[in-house]
Amino acid sequence: MPLNGEYEPSTAQFVRDQVELYESSGGTEGTTLGVLVAMEEDERLREVPVVILATLGAKSGKIRKTPLIRVERDGNYAVVASAGGAPKHPVWYHNAVADPRVELQDGPVRQDMLAREVTGDEKALWWARAVEAFPDYAEYQKNTDREIPVLILEPAAQQH
Ligand code: F42
């Protein structure tokens, strides 16, 4: 059941713009994040796939949309609340913890998902997958005392 409520764009311009481009192009544009990868003597830009997570604002009840790195396995996804290694969890993380009913857009496909935080071995497994997709996560975790949370998103249709 898709989230219902009024979409409230982020106050962060780059977030608003990427969400707008992603959605208005039907998930064909704005679907990556350019990451500089150090190669032998120079650097190369690697385009890392991005998904759009929609959550219900824990206070406003409005629909919030956030570009995140795509980490997927067998139809399930991980979203990593890194916020660039900031000392505080991103707001979208609190929203998804408060109400696990989320929507995920991966390219042209939008799905209702249920979010749950993972710990222990399950977190270690998904963390490794996340770092493989986006090595900067390892840097972020090294540079903050905050333990960066990982949420798993599973298709709501499969849940009873
Ligand atoms: N961030 C990550 O944490 N992980 C990623 O993998 C990631 C990848 C990524 C790729 C591309 C890209 O462009 C950005 C990427 N980001 C990634 C950054 C991400 O998109 C977010 O900008 C970042 O994680 C910070 O998320 P945030 O939810 O803290 O954003 C703030 C700035 C924000 O949007 N705040 C809103 C606002 O309008 O100020 C409020 C949002 C909200 O949900 N408000 C709540 C409500 O009820 O509506 C109330 C919140 C409260 O308690 O007051």
Short mmCIF file of N, CA and C in Angstrom, two decimals, residues 22 26 60 91 94 104-105 108:
data_model
loop_
_atom_site.label_atom_id
_atom_site.label_comp_id
_atom_site.label_asym_id
_atom_site.label_seq_id
_atom_site.Cartn_x
_atom_site.Cartn_y
_atom_site.Cartn_z
N TYR A 22 15.19 12.18 -10.63
CA TYR A 22 14.97 10.73 -10.59
C TYR A 22 13.50 10.42 -10.95
N GLY A 26 11.35 9.11 -14.64
CA GLY A 26 10.90 7.70 -14.52
C GLY A 26 12.02 6.77 -14.08
N SER A 60 5.97 15.28 11.18
CA SER A 60 5.04 15.98 10.26
C SER A 60 4.04 15.02 9.63
N VAL A 91 17.91 12.20 9.66
CA VAL A 91 16.50 12.26 10.08
C VAL A 91 15.69 11.13 9.45
N HIS A 94 15.43 8.05 11.56
CA HIS A 94 14.45 8.12 12.66
C HIS A 94 13.03 7.91 12.12
N LEU A 104 10.46 2.28 -1.82
CA LEU A 104 11.80 2.39 -2.41
C LEU A 104 11.67 2.47 -3.92
N GLN A 105 12.33 3.46 -4.51
CA GLN A 105 12.38 3.50 -5.98
C GLN A 105 13.78 3.12 -6.41
N PRO A 108 13.33 2.49 -12.51
CA PRO A 108 11.91 2.71 -12.81
C PRO A 108 10.95 1.99 -11.86
#
